[in-house]
Tab-separated table of C-alpha atoms in Angstrom:
chain	number	residue	atom	x	y	z
A	460	UNK	CA	-11.770	-12.227	20.666
A	461	UNK	CA	-8.432	-10.611	21.438
A	462	UNK	CA	-7.833	-6.895	21.837
A	463	UNK	CA	-4.693	-6.043	19.873
A	464	UNK	CA	-1.702	-4.032	20.992
A	465	UNK	CA	-0.042	-2.826	17.806
A	466	UNK	CA	3.329	-1.436	16.776
A	467	UNK	CA	3.849	1.958	15.163
A	468	UNK	CA	6.512	2.000	12.448
A	469	UNK	CA	8.445	5.320	12.513
A	470	UNK	CA	9.414	5.552	8.835
A	471	UNK	CA	10.814	8.956	7.883
A	472	UNK	CA	7.930	9.770	5.503
A	473	UNK	CA	5.298	9.364	8.212
A	474	UNK	CA	3.073	12.115	9.553
A	475	UNK	CA	3.894	13.279	13.073
A	476	UNK	CA	0.234	13.975	13.901
A	477	UNK	CA	-2.270	11.904	11.854
A	478	UNK	CA	-2.108	8.624	13.808
A	479	UNK	CA	-1.877	10.338	17.235
A	480	UNK	CA	-4.898	12.489	16.311
A	481	UNK	CA	-6.924	9.386	15.462
A	482	UNK	CA	-5.817	7.527	18.589
A	483	UNK	CA	-6.303	10.555	20.831
A	484	UNK	CA	-2.687	10.455	22.027
A	485	UNK	CA	-0.061	13.175	22.241
A	486	UNK	CA	2.341	13.418	19.283
A	487	UNK	CA	5.910	12.427	20.103
A	488	UNK	CA	7.435	14.776	17.551
A	489	UNK	CA	8.697	11.764	15.607
A	490	UNK	CA	7.091	10.434	12.413
A	491	UNK	CA	4.433	7.765	12.932
A	492	UNK	CA	4.013	6.231	9.499
A	493	UNK	CA	2.184	2.920	9.936
A	494	UNK	CA	0.292	1.071	12.655
A	495	UNK	CA	0.494	-2.671	11.896
A	496	UNK	CA	-2.319	-5.075	12.781
A	497	UNK	CA	-1.702	-8.731	12.096
A	498	UNK	CA	0.813	-11.546	12.417
A	499	UNK	CA	3.688	-10.282	10.253
A	500	UNK	CA	6.902	-11.422	11.983
A	501	UNK	CA	8.392	-7.942	11.563
A	502	UNK	CA	5.924	-6.452	14.043
A	503	UNK	CA	3.234	-8.921	15.146
A	504	UNK	CA	0.269	-7.642	17.123
A	505	UNK	CA	0.227	-8.636	20.773
A	506	UNK	CA	-2.730	-10.053	22.687
A	507	UNK	CA	-3.461	-11.140	26.235
A	508	UNK	CA	-2.618	-14.680	25.074
A	509	UNK	CA	0.718	-13.759	23.482
A	510	UNK	CA	1.975	-12.538	20.102
A	511	UNK	CA	-0.562	-13.158	17.344
A	512	UNK	CA	1.903	-14.942	15.062
A	513	UNK	CA	2.796	-17.342	17.888
A	514	UNK	CA	-0.874	-18.046	18.667
A	515	UNK	CA	-1.521	-18.903	15.035
A	516	UNK	CA	1.591	-21.080	14.764
A	517	UNK	CA	0.566	-23.025	17.879
A	518	UNK	CA	-2.937	-23.880	16.576
A	519	UNK	CA	-3.603	-22.556	13.063
A	520	UNK	CA	-6.894	-24.387	12.545
A	521	UNK	CA	-8.369	-23.012	15.779
A	522	UNK	CA	-7.317	-19.438	15.022
A	523	UNK	CA	-7.742	-19.328	11.235
A	524	UNK	CA	-10.303	-22.037	10.510
A	525	UNK	CA	-9.982	-25.081	8.282
A	526	UNK	CA	-10.953	-23.289	5.077
A	527	UNK	CA	-8.332	-20.556	5.414
A	528	UNK	CA	-5.591	-23.011	6.368
A	529	UNK	CA	-6.414	-25.263	3.406
A	530	UNK	CA	-6.314	-22.330	0.994
A	531	UNK	CA	-3.482	-20.174	2.354
A	532	UNK	CA	-1.509	-22.395	4.701
A	533	UNK	CA	-1.005	-22.015	8.471
A	534	UNK	CA	-0.572	-18.219	8.488
A	535	UNK	CA	-2.718	-15.114	8.478
A	536	UNK	CA	-2.589	-14.168	4.778
A	537	UNK	CA	-3.144	-10.409	5.197
A	538	UNK	CA	-1.683	-7.441	7.036
A	539	UNK	CA	-3.893	-4.505	8.040
A	540	UNK	CA	-2.446	-1.043	8.636
A	541	UNK	CA	-3.185	2.550	9.390
A	542	UNK	CA	-0.953	4.451	6.966
A	543	UNK	CA	-0.173	8.136	7.547
A	544	UNK	CA	1.889	9.806	4.836
A	545	UNK	CA	3.312	13.190	5.758
A	546	UNK	CA	5.838	13.077	2.903
A	547	UNK	CA	5.987	11.056	-0.332
A	548	UNK	CA	6.722	7.343	-0.153
A	549	UNK	CA	9.128	5.732	-2.604
A	550	UNK	CA	7.974	5.094	-6.160
A	551	UNK	CA	7.533	1.320	-6.212
A	552	UNK	CA	6.007	-1.831	-7.682
A	553	UNK	CA	5.252	-5.296	-6.316
A	554	UNK	CA	5.808	-8.673	-8.033
A	555	UNK	CA	3.150	-11.232	-8.842
A	556	UNK	CA	3.168	-14.584	-7.048
A	557	UNK	CA	5.272	-16.477	-9.606
A	558	UNK	CA	7.813	-13.650	-9.804
A	559	UNK	CA	8.061	-13.484	-6.011
A	560	UNK	CA	8.622	-17.230	-5.684
A	561	UNK	CA	11.296	-17.258	-8.384
A	562	UNK	CA	13.033	-14.120	-7.117
A	563	UNK	CA	13.084	-15.305	-3.516
A	564	UNK	CA	14.438	-18.729	-4.485
A	565	UNK	CA	17.187	-17.156	-6.617
A	566	UNK	CA	18.353	-14.824	-3.839
A	567	UNK	CA	18.234	-17.634	-1.298
A	568	UNK	CA	20.343	-19.815	-3.599
A	569	UNK	CA	22.789	-16.931	-4.024
A	570	UNK	CA	23.190	-16.710	-0.250
A	571	UNK	CA	22.083	-13.071	-0.001
A	572	UNK	CA	21.062	-12.361	3.620
A	573	UNK	CA	17.371	-11.482	3.864
A	574	UNK	CA	18.237	-8.224	5.647
A	575	UNK	CA	20.939	-7.185	3.147
A	576	UNK	CA	20.295	-3.678	1.755
A	577	UNK	CA	20.621	-4.952	-1.828
A	578	UNK	CA	18.189	-7.849	-1.270
A	579	UNK	CA	15.016	-7.475	-3.347
A	580	UNK	CA	12.796	-10.389	-2.293
A	581	UNK	CA	12.181	-10.720	1.448
A	582	UNK	CA	9.689	-13.582	1.042
A	583	UNK	CA	8.056	-15.759	-1.627
A	584	UNK	CA	4.675	-14.022	-1.646
A	585	UNK	CA	3.023	-11.389	-3.800
A	586	UNK	CA	1.785	-8.094	-2.347
A	587	UNK	CA	-1.476	-6.844	-3.845
A	588	UNK	CA	-2.816	-4.021	-1.689
A	589	UNK	CA	-5.782	-1.736	-1.135
A	590	UNK	CA	-5.711	1.740	0.405
A	591	UNK	CA	-8.948	3.319	1.686
A	592	UNK	CA	-8.835	7.024	2.527
A	593	UNK	CA	-9.803	8.304	5.975
A	594	UNK	CA	-8.802	11.863	5.027
A	595	UNK	CA	-8.273	13.388	1.577
A	596	UNK	CA	-5.500	11.195	0.191
A	597	UNK	CA	-3.096	12.041	-2.621
A	598	UNK	CA	-1.107	9.535	-4.658
A	599	UNK	CA	0.341	8.475	-7.994
A	600	UNK	CA	-0.730	5.218	-9.592
A	601	UNK	CA	-0.358	3.557	-12.978
A	602	UNK	CA	1.021	5.028	-16.196
A	603	UNK	CA	-0.560	8.021	-17.886
A	604	UNK	CA	-1.092	7.894	-21.617
A	605	UNK	CA	2.430	8.594	-22.941
A	606	UNK	CA	1.265	11.603	-24.985
A	607	UNK	CA	-0.221	13.136	-21.831
A	608	UNK	CA	3.030	12.535	-19.947
A	609	UNK	CA	4.951	14.065	-22.844
A	610	UNK	CA	2.845	17.238	-22.655
A	611	UNK	CA	3.344	17.488	-18.897
A	612	UNK	CA	7.124	17.142	-19.222
A	613	UNK	CA	7.406	19.378	-22.298
A	614	UNK	CA	5.632	22.221	-20.469
A	615	UNK	CA	8.621	22.438	-18.109
A	616	UNK	CA	10.751	23.807	-20.943
A	617	UNK	CA	13.861	21.897	-19.847
A	618	UNK	CA	16.125	21.179	-22.836
A	619	UNK	CA	17.634	18.002	-21.378
A	620	UNK	CA	14.143	16.488	-21.102
A	621	UNK	CA	13.308	16.918	-24.803
A	622	UNK	CA	14.654	13.468	-25.804
A	623	UNK	CA	12.263	11.871	-23.299
A	624	UNK	CA	9.373	13.877	-24.721
A	625	UNK	CA	10.223	12.634	-28.220
A	626	UNK	CA	10.420	9.030	-27.011
A	627	UNK	CA	6.986	9.312	-25.395
A	628	UNK	CA	5.458	10.162	-28.764
A	629	UNK	CA	6.772	6.895	-30.251
A	630	UNK	CA	4.693	3.742	-30.749
A	631	UNK	CA	3.798	1.275	-29.415
A	632	UNK	CA	3.007	3.039	-26.162
A	633	UNK	CA	4.268	0.212	-23.936
A	634	UNK	CA	7.680	0.299	-25.610
A	635	UNK	CA	7.830	4.094	-25.283
A	636	UNK	CA	7.141	3.935	-21.547
A	637	UNK	CA	9.717	1.168	-21.065
A	638	UNK	CA	12.386	3.082	-22.992
A	639	UNK	CA	11.824	6.314	-21.073
A	640	UNK	CA	11.819	4.694	-17.633
A	641	UNK	CA	14.951	2.719	-18.528
A	642	UNK	CA	16.700	5.868	-19.735
A	643	UNK	CA	15.772	7.804	-16.594
A	644	UNK	CA	17.005	5.111	-14.203
A	645	UNK	CA	20.276	4.462	-16.069
A	646	UNK	CA	21.227	8.081	-16.850
A	647	UNK	CA	24.354	9.672	-15.403
A	648	UNK	CA	23.436	10.599	-11.823
A	649	UNK	CA	25.157	14.008	-11.852
A	650	UNK	CA	23.556	15.022	-15.137
A	651	UNK	CA	20.168	13.775	-13.955
A	652	UNK	CA	20.484	15.693	-10.675
A	653	UNK	CA	20.975	18.899	-12.677
A	654	UNK	CA	17.984	18.072	-14.892
A	655	UNK	CA	15.781	17.363	-11.871
A	656	UNK	CA	16.782	20.681	-10.283
A	657	UNK	CA	15.823	22.553	-13.467
A	658	UNK	CA	12.567	20.628	-13.733
A	659	UNK	CA	11.703	21.278	-10.077
A	660	UNK	CA	12.249	25.020	-10.455
A	661	UNK	CA	10.015	25.071	-13.536
A	662	UNK	CA	7.345	22.954	-11.825
A	663	UNK	CA	7.343	25.359	-8.883
A	664	UNK	CA	6.790	28.329	-11.203
A	665	UNK	CA	4.043	26.591	-13.171
A	666	UNK	CA	2.131	25.213	-10.174
A	667	UNK	CA	-1.171	23.478	-10.876
A	668	UNK	CA	-0.658	19.962	-12.227
A	669	UNK	CA	3.110	20.445	-11.881
A	670	UNK	CA	3.062	21.386	-8.184
A	671	UNK	CA	3.339	17.823	-6.808
A	672	UNK	CA	6.587	17.285	-8.691
A	673	UNK	CA	8.181	20.402	-7.221
A	674	UNK	CA	7.252	18.964	-3.822
A	675	UNK	CA	8.767	15.575	-4.741
A	676	UNK	CA	12.015	17.281	-5.716
A	677	UNK	CA	12.041	19.134	-2.406
A	678	UNK	CA	11.908	15.833	-0.536
A	679	UNK	CA	14.195	13.934	-2.951
A	680	UNK	CA	16.521	16.479	-4.613
A	681	UNK	CA	18.201	15.182	-7.729
A	682	UNK	CA	16.336	11.871	-7.707
A	683	UNK	CA	15.408	10.591	-11.206
A	684	UNK	CA	12.194	9.303	-9.637
A	685	UNK	CA	10.918	12.898	-9.740
A	686	UNK	CA	10.796	12.735	-13.544
A	687	UNK	CA	9.639	9.104	-13.544
A	688	UNK	CA	6.717	10.155	-11.336
A	689	UNK	CA	5.498	12.432	-14.127
A	690	UNK	CA	4.754	9.298	-16.147
A	691	UNK	CA	2.074	8.294	-13.627
A	692	UNK	CA	-1.551	9.268	-13.044
A	693	UNK	CA	-2.242	11.507	-10.100
A	694	UNK	CA	-5.074	10.125	-7.946
A	695	UNK	CA	-6.942	12.031	-5.243
A	696	UNK	CA	-9.167	9.986	-2.934
A	697	UNK	CA	-11.890	11.414	-0.743
A	698	UNK	CA	-12.702	9.754	2.608
A	699	UNK	CA	-14.290	6.368	1.983
A	700	UNK	CA	-12.820	5.997	-1.508
A	701	UNK	CA	-10.156	3.372	-2.182
A	702	UNK	CA	-7.501	2.308	-4.657
A	703	UNK	CA	-6.510	-1.272	-5.488
A	704	UNK	CA	-2.923	-1.931	-6.586
A	705	UNK	CA	-2.117	-5.161	-8.374
A	706	UNK	CA	1.252	-6.606	-9.402
A	707	UNK	CA	3.553	-4.548	-11.594
A	708	UNK	CA	1.663	-1.260	-11.186
A	709	UNK	CA	4.003	1.618	-10.277
A	710	UNK	CA	2.705	3.833	-7.491
A	711	UNK	CA	3.597	6.234	-4.708
A	712	UNK	CA	1.523	7.685	-1.895
A	713	UNK	CA	2.051	11.414	-1.357
A	714	UNK	CA	-0.065	12.593	1.550
A	715	UNK	CA	-2.986	11.530	3.749
A	716	UNK	CA	-4.291	8.994	6.262
A	717	UNK	CA	-5.831	5.705	5.210
A	718	UNK	CA	-6.594	2.109	6.093
A	719	UNK	CA	-4.342	-0.188	4.060
A	720	UNK	CA	-4.632	-3.943	3.646
A	721	UNK	CA	-2.285	-6.190	1.731
A	722	UNK	CA	-1.180	-9.749	1.274
A	723	UNK	CA	1.255	-10.638	4.052
A	724	UNK	CA	4.465	-9.787	2.188
A	725	UNK	CA	7.332	-7.305	2.301
A	726	UNK	CA	8.386	-7.461	-1.364
A	727	UNK	CA	9.003	-3.997	-2.812
A	728	UNK	CA	10.920	-3.021	-5.936
A	729	UNK	CA	11.721	0.680	-5.876
A	730	UNK	CA	11.804	2.928	-8.946
A	731	UNK	CA	12.974	6.103	-7.237
A	732	UNK	CA	12.189	8.728	-4.587
A	733	UNK	CA	14.354	6.781	-2.171
A	734	UNK	CA	17.936	6.479	-0.938
A	735	UNK	CA	17.472	2.699	-0.889
A	736	UNK	CA	18.640	0.121	-3.425
A	737	UNK	CA	17.058	0.259	-6.904
A	738	UNK	CA	17.473	-3.029	-8.804
A	739	UNK	CA	16.940	-1.629	-12.305
A	740	UNK	CA	17.054	-4.892	-14.334
A	741	UNK	CA	14.648	-6.694	-11.997
A	742	UNK	CA	12.412	-3.647	-11.769
A	743	UNK	CA	12.097	-3.432	-15.544
A	744	UNK	CA	11.182	-7.122	-15.634
A	745	UNK	CA	8.394	-6.638	-13.085
A	746	UNK	CA	6.810	-3.351	-14.187
A	747	UNK	CA	3.757	-3.622	-16.416
A	748	UNK	CA	4.136	-0.884	-19.006
A	749	UNK	CA	0.432	-0.456	-19.638
A	750	UNK	CA	-1.106	3.027	-19.658
A	751	UNK	CA	-4.384	3.059	-17.774
A	752	UNK	CA	-6.441	5.288	-15.541
A	753	UNK	CA	-6.532	4.037	-11.990
A	754	UNK	CA	-10.119	3.232	-11.043
A	755	UNK	CA	-11.269	4.728	-7.756
A	756	UNK	CA	-13.197	2.119	-5.748
A	757	UNK	CA	-16.300	2.971	-3.788
A	758	UNK	CA	-17.807	0.428	-1.423
A	759	UNK	CA	-20.795	-1.658	-2.460
A	760	UNK	CA	-23.434	-1.772	0.264
A	761	UNK	CA	-25.206	-4.996	1.204
A	762	UNK	CA	-28.655	-5.277	2.861
A	763	UNK	CA	-26.915	-5.846	6.219
A	764	UNK	CA	-25.191	-2.486	5.995
A	765	UNK	CA	-21.756	-3.958	5.297
A	766	UNK	CA	-19.956	-1.918	2.623
A	767	UNK	CA	-17.488	-4.078	0.699
A	768	UNK	CA	-14.461	-2.963	-1.329
A	769	UNK	CA	-14.390	-5.511	-4.131
A	770	UNK	CA	-10.954	-6.732	-5.285
A	771	UNK	CA	-9.858	-9.611	-7.561
A	772	UNK	CA	-7.808	-11.518	-4.969
A	773	UNK	CA	-8.660	-13.775	-2.030
A	774	UNK	CA	-5.906	-13.109	0.541
A	775	UNK	CA	-7.904	-10.213	1.914
A	776	UNK	CA	-11.390	-8.770	1.902
A	777	UNK	CA	-11.941	-5.278	3.312
A	778	UNK	CA	-15.313	-3.860	4.262
A	779	UNK	CA	-16.699	-1.260	6.645
A	780	UNK	CA	-19.738	-0.618	8.776
A	781	UNK	CA	-20.929	2.950	9.349
A	782	UNK	CA	-23.337	2.485	12.229
A	783	UNK	CA	-25.814	4.955	13.742
A	784	UNK	CA	-26.957	4.858	17.359
A	785	UNK	CA	-29.787	2.361	17.790
A	786	UNK	CA	-29.038	0.483	14.561
A	787	UNK	CA	-29.728	-3.246	14.582
A	788	UNK	CA	-26.715	-5.423	15.497
A	789	UNK	CA	-24.517	-6.832	12.753
A	790	UNK	CA	-23.706	-10.519	13.081
A	791	UNK	CA	-20.067	-10.893	11.978
A	792	UNK	CA	-19.670	-14.587	12.818
A	793	UNK	CA	-17.705	-16.253	10.017
A	794	UNK	CA	-15.579	-19.400	9.513
A	795	UNK	CA	-12.553	-17.236	8.601
A	796	UNK	CA	-10.286	-15.045	10.798
A	797	UNK	CA	-11.071	-11.357	11.205
A	798	UNK	CA	-9.484	-8.148	12.406
A	799	UNK	CA	-11.898	-5.356	13.315
A	800	UNK	CA	-10.600	-1.775	13.401
A	801	UNK	CA	-12.632	1.169	14.695
A	802	UNK	CA	-11.906	4.615	13.240
A	803	UNK	CA	-14.797	6.674	14.680
A	804	UNK	CA	-17.301	6.549	17.549
A	805	UNK	CA	-17.310	3.894	20.274
A	806	UNK	CA	-18.869	0.760	18.749
A	807	UNK	CA	-18.797	-2.608	20.505
A	808	UNK	CA	-17.539	-5.929	19.191
A	809	UNK	CA	-19.260	-8.333	21.550
A	810	UNK	CA	-18.589	-6.808	24.970
A	811	UNK	CA	-15.418	-4.999	23.831
A	812	UNK	CA	-15.749	-1.239	23.364
A	813	UNK	CA	-13.600	0.070	20.523
A	814	UNK	CA	-12.422	3.668	20.412
A	815	UNK	CA	-10.800	5.195	17.309
A	816	UNK	CA	-7.703	3.202	16.409
A	817	UNK	CA	-8.631	0.206	18.591
A	818	UNK	CA	-8.635	-3.234	17.008
A	819	UNK	CA	-9.427	-6.858	17.851
A	820	UNK	CA	-8.580	-10.237	16.350
A	821	UNK	CA	-11.540	-12.580	16.053
A	822	UNK	CA	-10.627	-16.265	15.605
A	823	UNK	CA	-12.489	-18.213	12.939
A	824	UNK	CA	-15.997	-19.245	13.954
A	825	UNK	CA	-16.141	-17.144	17.122
A	826	UNK	CA	-19.642	-15.662	17.574
A	827	UNK	CA	-19.287	-11.899	17.051
A	828	UNK	CA	-21.879	-9.126	17.073
A	829	UNK	CA	-21.230	-5.478	16.249
A	830	UNK	CA	-23.375	-2.897	18.067
A	831	UNK	CA	-23.257	0.791	18.978
A	832	UNK	CA	-22.494	3.855	16.873
A	833	UNK	CA	-19.284	4.325	14.932
A	834	UNK	CA	-17.273	3.262	11.888
A	835	UNK	CA	-15.547	-0.133	11.852
A	836	UNK	CA	-13.374	-1.682	9.154
A	837	UNK	CA	-13.492	-5.469	8.856
A	838	UNK	CA	-10.555	-7.404	7.396
A	839	UNK	CA	-10.915	-11.088	6.554
A	840	UNK	CA	-10.219	-13.496	3.668
A	841	UNK	CA	-12.168	-15.141	0.864
A	842	UNK	CA	-12.046	-18.866	1.544
């Protein structure tokens, strides 16, 4: 197996302390938002044999196994991260696989550089994802029932928001949500900035369920995404709980540290809470305007002690082992590639001791035994 040296991404919304605290390193004073583990070309993990993406490209069957290569092609199909939100992330959705392929092909044909700020599709892959909380984790995910959103917005007492409240009481619900989000994202920016300021002041006075939106407005003053966020369910995860996000589901992470795994893609369509490009027509085509409560996932334990977070896709499979001192070894040998990430204790993968934040890549078929006390997340694929 290969011990991984991983890159920290310093996005502005990142916590300055959460990842250093886990790793046992001194904070730099700069945000440390994500620690990437995998073979994504934007920040591939490094090993003693070279960059992980280059190792896989040189001999994909050896590193990934025949089954994974046959199913997903000659690339690691997932990206594993530590994600540390110290401020809200952008309100966003991800396309499904067909949408990603079509969107990428269209932008390629149009000659839009892949790094252009107005480019929407960076690759031809979808981006389902799963976030598992290591600390209490706060987020927004999926549409509320429109009547519930209407009550939340109406309680602000802002006159310019009354037309949105009326729209949210219309039927069918999907059409009401679409009409309100469209109106918010296409409204006059100066008028909307004034509305958001009024709404933020009211949310600050009301507190309670309105408090998160006052905080959003503090970070993104005047952004219509502050009002759009009120259409979404608020989700609070406790350590060990997780949230799965499929295509078209609007979401934003607000605060907390978690282990995130996703299909190996960088396709994001933003709805707000960002200074970056918002492609409103494409966004409205991708969003699924379906009110639903976001189901909190809890791991399902197997007789071996492996706790699996069940999801409906095959590009990744996330599980964890919470091991006590003296527990019987766990045999992790599998015909698919693995990344093991320790988050507590000092367990051992084979002869490699893993402290919090340490990770290893295990090529397909390599005999691997987990021993010692600690908590280890295991990322692999279903193939």
